[in-house]
Amino acid sequence: GSPRFKFNLRELNDVSSISTTSIRLYRHVSEEEARAIDLIISFLKRASRNEIDLINKALRGEASPGRLEKFYNAFIKAREMVLTYLSDEEKRKEIEKEGELIIRRENGVLYVYIPDTRTYIQASGRTSRTYVGGITRGISIILERPNDRPILEGLMRVFRYYLEEPWEELREDRLEDEIRKVNEDRDLVKLAKEGRIATRIKGIGRTALFIVESPNKARTIANFYGRPSRRAIGDIIVYEVTRGDLFLNIVATVGHIMDLTMDTLGDDIYGVLKLNGAFLPVYNYIKRCTDCGYQFTSTTDKCPRCGGVNVVNKSETVRTLRELASEVDEVLIGTDPDPEGEKIAWDVYNMLRPINPNIYRVEFHEVTKKAIEDAIKHRRRINKDLVNAQIVRRIEDRWIGFALSQKLWSVFKSRNLSAGRVQTPVLGWIIARTEEAKRKVPKTIILLQSPHDEAKRIRVEVSKRLGVKSGRLEALVREVEVQEIEKNPLPPYTTDTLLSEAAAVLKMGVNKIMSLAQDLFEIGLITYHRTDSTRVSDKGLEVAREYISRAFGENYFKPRRWGEGGAHECIRPTKPWDTRTLIDLLKRGIFTPVIEITRDHIRLYDLIFRRFMASQMIPERVLYQKARILIETESIEVEGECEILEKSFSQIYSIGRRKVPKLEPNERLIGKVL
Ligand SMILES: [Zn+2]
């Protein structure tokens, strides 16, 4: 049987039974009720043995809770909640669907069963062990009574919140094969103990330096391999973890290391020399003033902005990386999968090559254990095309941006102005569009409304100005044609569609959205957010299948690739967790990201999650209406969806979806110029 808790519903009168049951109601209770559970969670985090005993006594009526009254009340309230929710048939079914809590009647008494996932993970973990050659294969088999299948299913579901490993149904014909593999690994352990394993496995106990650019990413990756040990070299923190066969030292460069120099070289054009008809960009270490935060690239050690001398030099980072690289067998560079990340990788490669030539690039589009493992397995060389693209882009920044900004400063006498390689053409585009708009014949927007039903309204545009500029307009529906069509969902987000939609819906600036998305990526919740691809990988389809079949039913899932080829992917969640589940897992401490998650992170995640899940759902059948309406003397056509016959993805995503009211032929409407 699966490990489980079992509580008599009539005897919920201690800290353990009340907290274990009520915490699992978290996402079903009202916000006010959830506060009682929050209190219980915070109590459990800090309470001493004596404090727990005191609450237990108070719950049995044997003592007064005294200064713990606030918590005592929360427990009382939580117990009431459990009893109320679980005695309500409908709510109970809803809660049981999650699989975390199952109610059983036995001999007239109601019992709560709760799968005990932590115990299971601990126990099944003992079937394998770490040794110098890796992790041994182990098998953990659960035999469950048919009646207890819901408990097993709950266990499997909750297990997936902690670990990515999938569950498999045991097939007898495979058992022998599995046992053989287990025995092979055990033989290896024996060899290791006798010190003879090196003859069997090549490259035993290898060590690698794993370099990323962000400290959050470094910490997230380190946490995949248990509790990492840390050591500090100067300002740099190194996380040390082991996979058994591979010891990883994980460090962050904290952004770029080198940049085009800002020094005047004599014959240069903003850091680029022209030599015999070739352009030669000159790079140097990046420096940062700790007094004013200014970042610069120059041979001087004085801050060009504030004159301060407290300057940190990225050459220090390189020195540390060299020291670390000299200790390991190989270097793996896991910077972001784009030209910027490739350029950082290239710089690191050039700086470390004299120390350790075994340097590889590992590319991953989501920070999950599986993706990191795959990337290590499929390591590659640095892509020079991507590096060259970044170098040219950076030179353009200088040549166009620097030169234009200086022009702006001299014309407008303000050094706060800047113009760039991207902003400038966009500004030109905006000016052109504005000029174009001015030449257009203005449109009149009219709100048509049914005289009998105020809610029945429709906005239409008329190209010419109508004679009547204010007051009532008479309108008559002439023809109506209704057609049943299939409506497909939109593809998942790319960077540009995410930015425009999130800006409109969440009312956030693009910098804010990108920085929230960077956080979500680095803590492993979404795929890389700088992408122009809508492609969905196998992993993405799997995440969608898992969520959609549970939330809506298997028949609502329609896998869609949205494009082929390339390593790049759409922006999507990496786990089948909707927002409620995410909040639940955060509150209960099951998911513990390395940064604090804010409300804005959650709002952006919610948007990404919904759009992606919708993109993997079956089409909807909708009624599509085309109508001809006569407004005074002007005849116009109006079309749009008027009814969803069978709902599918609109249950989860309906941004930008406008409905037109159903119109009848010869129906009279009243118009108003807006
Ligand atoms: Zn400064």
Coordinates of C-alpha atoms in Angstrom, one line a residue, residues 391-619:
I391 CA 29.6 41.6 -32.0
V392 CA 28.1 43.3 -35.0
R393 CA 25.1 44.3 -33.0
R394 CA 27.3 45.7 -30.3
I395 CA 29.3 47.8 -32.9
E396 CA 26.0 49.1 -34.3
D397 CA 25.0 50.1 -30.8
R398 CA 28.2 52.2 -30.6
W399 CA 28.3 53.6 -34.1
I400 CA 24.6 54.5 -34.4
G401 CA 23.7 55.0 -30.7
F402 CA 26.8 56.8 -29.5
A403 CA 27.0 59.1 -32.5
L404 CA 23.3 60.0 -32.5
S405 CA 23.2 60.5 -28.7
Q406 CA 26.1 62.9 -28.9
K407 CA 24.3 64.8 -31.6
L408 CA 21.2 65.0 -29.4
W409 CA 23.3 66.3 -26.5
S410 CA 24.8 69.1 -28.5
V411 CA 21.4 70.1 -30.1
F412 CA 19.3 69.9 -27.0
K413 CA 22.0 70.6 -24.4
S414 CA 21.0 67.7 -22.2
R415 CA 23.0 64.6 -21.6
N416 CA 20.0 62.6 -20.4
L417 CA 18.9 62.1 -23.9
S418 CA 19.8 59.0 -25.9
A419 CA 19.0 57.6 -29.3
G420 CA 19.8 54.1 -30.4
R421 CA 20.1 51.5 -33.1
V422 CA 16.6 50.3 -32.4
Q423 CA 14.7 53.4 -31.0
T424 CA 15.7 55.6 -33.9
P425 CA 14.2 53.6 -36.8
V426 CA 11.1 52.9 -34.6
L427 CA 10.7 56.6 -34.0
G428 CA 10.9 57.1 -37.8
W429 CA 8.3 54.5 -38.2
I430 CA 6.0 56.1 -35.7
I431 CA 6.4 59.5 -37.5
A432 CA 5.6 57.9 -40.9
R433 CA 2.5 56.2 -39.5
T434 CA 1.3 59.4 -37.8
E435 CA 1.7 61.3 -41.1
E436 CA -0.2 58.5 -42.9
A437 CA -3.0 58.6 -40.3
K438 CA -3.4 62.4 -40.7
R439 CA -4.1 61.9 -44.4
K440 CA -6.9 59.4 -43.8
V441 CA -10.5 60.2 -43.9
P442 CA -11.7 60.3 -40.3
K443 CA -14.1 57.6 -39.3
T444 CA -17.2 58.0 -37.3
I445 CA -17.8 55.5 -34.5
I446 CA -21.4 54.7 -33.9
L447 CA -22.8 52.7 -31.0
L448 CA -25.9 50.8 -32.1
Q449 CA -28.3 49.6 -29.4
S450 CA -31.5 47.7 -29.3
P451 CA -34.4 49.9 -28.0
H452 CA -35.6 46.9 -26.0
D453 CA -32.4 45.6 -24.6
E454 CA -29.6 47.9 -23.4
A455 CA -27.1 45.1 -23.2
K456 CA -27.5 44.4 -26.9
R457 CA -25.0 46.8 -28.3
I458 CA -22.5 46.9 -31.1
R459 CA -19.9 49.4 -32.1
V460 CA -19.5 50.1 -35.8
E461 CA -17.3 52.4 -37.9
V462 CA -18.6 54.4 -40.8
S463 CA -16.0 55.9 -43.2
K464 CA -17.9 59.0 -44.1
R465 CA -19.3 61.5 -41.7
L466 CA -23.1 61.1 -41.6
G467 CA -25.3 64.0 -41.9
V468 CA -26.5 63.7 -38.3
K469 CA -23.7 64.5 -35.9
S470 CA -25.5 64.1 -32.6
G471 CA -28.7 62.7 -31.3
R472 CA -30.4 59.6 -32.5
L473 CA -29.7 57.7 -35.6
E474 CA -32.1 55.2 -37.1
A475 CA -30.7 51.9 -38.1
L476 CA -32.3 48.8 -39.6
V477 CA -30.9 45.3 -39.9
R478 CA -31.3 44.3 -43.5
E479 CA -29.7 40.9 -43.9
V480 CA -28.4 38.4 -41.4
E481 CA -26.3 35.3 -42.3
V482 CA -25.3 32.9 -39.6
Q483 CA -22.8 30.2 -40.1
E484 CA -21.3 27.5 -37.8
I485 CA -17.5 27.6 -37.9
E486 CA -14.6 26.1 -36.1
K487 CA -12.4 28.5 -34.2
N488 CA -8.9 27.6 -33.4
P489 CA -6.8 29.0 -30.5
L490 CA -3.9 31.4 -31.0
P491 CA -0.4 30.1 -30.9
P492 CA 1.6 30.3 -27.7
Y493 CA 3.6 33.5 -26.9
T494 CA 6.8 34.6 -28.5
T495 CA 8.6 37.6 -27.0
D496 CA 6.8 40.2 -29.1
T497 CA 3.3 38.8 -28.6
L498 CA 3.9 38.4 -24.9
L499 CA 5.1 42.0 -24.6
S500 CA 2.2 43.5 -26.4
E501 CA -0.4 41.4 -24.6
A502 CA 1.1 41.6 -21.2
A503 CA 1.5 45.4 -21.5
A504 CA -2.1 45.8 -22.5
V505 CA -3.6 43.3 -20.0
L506 CA -1.4 43.7 -17.0
K507 CA -0.6 47.4 -17.6
M508 CA 3.1 46.9 -17.2
G509 CA 6.1 48.4 -19.0
V510 CA 8.2 46.2 -21.3
N511 CA 11.3 46.4 -19.1
K512 CA 9.2 45.2 -16.1
I513 CA 7.7 42.4 -18.1
M514 CA 11.1 41.2 -19.4
S515 CA 12.6 41.3 -15.9
L516 CA 9.7 39.3 -14.4
A517 CA 10.0 36.8 -17.3
Q518 CA 13.7 36.5 -16.7
D519 CA 13.0 35.7 -13.0
L520 CA 10.3 33.1 -14.0
F521 CA 12.8 31.5 -16.4
E522 CA 15.7 31.4 -13.9
I523 CA 13.6 29.7 -11.2
G524 CA 12.5 27.1 -13.7
L525 CA 8.8 28.1 -14.2
I526 CA 8.8 29.1 -17.9
T527 CA 10.9 28.4 -21.0
Y528 CA 13.4 31.1 -22.3
H529 CA 11.5 34.3 -22.9
R530 CA 13.6 35.7 -25.7
T531 CA 12.4 33.8 -28.6
D532 CA 10.7 34.4 -32.0
S533 CA 9.5 30.8 -32.3
T534 CA 6.1 29.4 -31.5
R535 CA 7.3 25.9 -31.7
V536 CA 6.3 23.5 -28.9
S537 CA 8.7 20.6 -28.0
D538 CA 7.7 17.1 -26.9
K539 CA 8.2 18.3 -23.3
G540 CA 5.8 21.1 -23.9
L541 CA 3.1 18.7 -25.3
E542 CA 3.6 16.5 -22.3
V543 CA 3.0 19.4 -19.9
A544 CA -0.1 20.4 -21.8
R545 CA -1.4 16.8 -21.9
E546 CA -1.0 16.4 -18.2
Y547 CA -2.8 19.6 -17.3
I548 CA -5.6 19.6 -19.9
S549 CA -6.6 15.9 -19.3
R550 CA -6.8 16.5 -15.6
A551 CA -8.5 19.9 -15.7
F552 CA -10.9 19.5 -18.6
G553 CA -10.7 15.8 -19.8
E554 CA -8.5 13.9 -22.2
N555 CA -10.7 14.7 -25.2
Y556 CA -10.1 18.4 -24.8
F557 CA -6.4 17.9 -25.6
K558 CA -5.2 18.5 -29.1
P559 CA -1.4 18.5 -29.4
R560 CA -0.2 21.3 -31.8
R561 CA 3.5 21.9 -32.7
W562 CA 3.0 25.4 -34.0
G563 CA 6.2 25.2 -36.1
E564 CA 9.0 22.8 -36.8
G565 CA 12.8 22.7 -36.4
G566 CA 15.4 24.5 -34.4
A567 CA 16.2 24.4 -30.8
H568 CA 14.1 27.5 -30.0
E569 CA 10.7 27.2 -28.5
C570 CA 7.7 29.3 -27.6
I571 CA 7.3 30.8 -24.2
R572 CA 5.4 28.3 -22.1
P573 CA 5.2 26.9 -18.6
T574 CA 7.6 24.1 -17.8
K575 CA 5.2 22.4 -15.3
P576 CA 1.5 21.5 -15.5
W577 CA 0.7 23.9 -12.6
D578 CA -2.0 26.4 -13.0
T579 CA -1.8 29.6 -10.9
R580 CA -3.8 28.2 -8.0
T581 CA -1.6 25.2 -7.8
L582 CA 1.5 27.4 -8.0
I583 CA 0.3 29.6 -5.1
D584 CA -0.7 26.5 -3.2
L585 CA 2.7 24.9 -3.6
L586 CA 4.5 28.2 -2.7
K587 CA 2.4 28.6 0.5
R588 CA 2.9 25.0 1.6
G589 CA 6.6 25.2 1.0
I590 CA 6.6 22.4 -1.6
F591 CA 8.0 24.7 -4.3
T592 CA 10.8 26.8 -2.9
P593 CA 12.3 29.1 -5.6
V594 CA 15.5 31.0 -4.9
I595 CA 13.8 34.4 -5.2
E596 CA 10.7 35.8 -3.6
I597 CA 7.7 35.5 -5.9
T598 CA 5.6 38.7 -6.1
R599 CA 2.1 39.2 -7.2
D600 CA 3.3 40.5 -10.5
H601 CA 5.3 37.4 -11.2
I602 CA 2.2 35.4 -10.6
R603 CA 0.1 37.6 -12.9
L604 CA 2.6 37.2 -15.7
Y605 CA 2.9 33.5 -15.2
D606 CA -0.9 33.2 -15.2
L607 CA -1.1 34.9 -18.6
I608 CA 1.7 32.6 -20.1
F609 CA 0.1 29.5 -18.7
R610 CA -3.4 30.3 -20.0
R611 CA -2.3 31.2 -23.5
F612 CA -0.1 28.1 -23.8
M613 CA -2.8 25.7 -22.5
A614 CA -5.4 27.2 -24.8
S615 CA -3.0 26.6 -27.7
Q616 CA -3.1 22.9 -27.0
M617 CA -6.9 22.5 -26.8
I618 CA -9.5 21.4 -29.4
P619 CA -11.2 24.0 -31.5

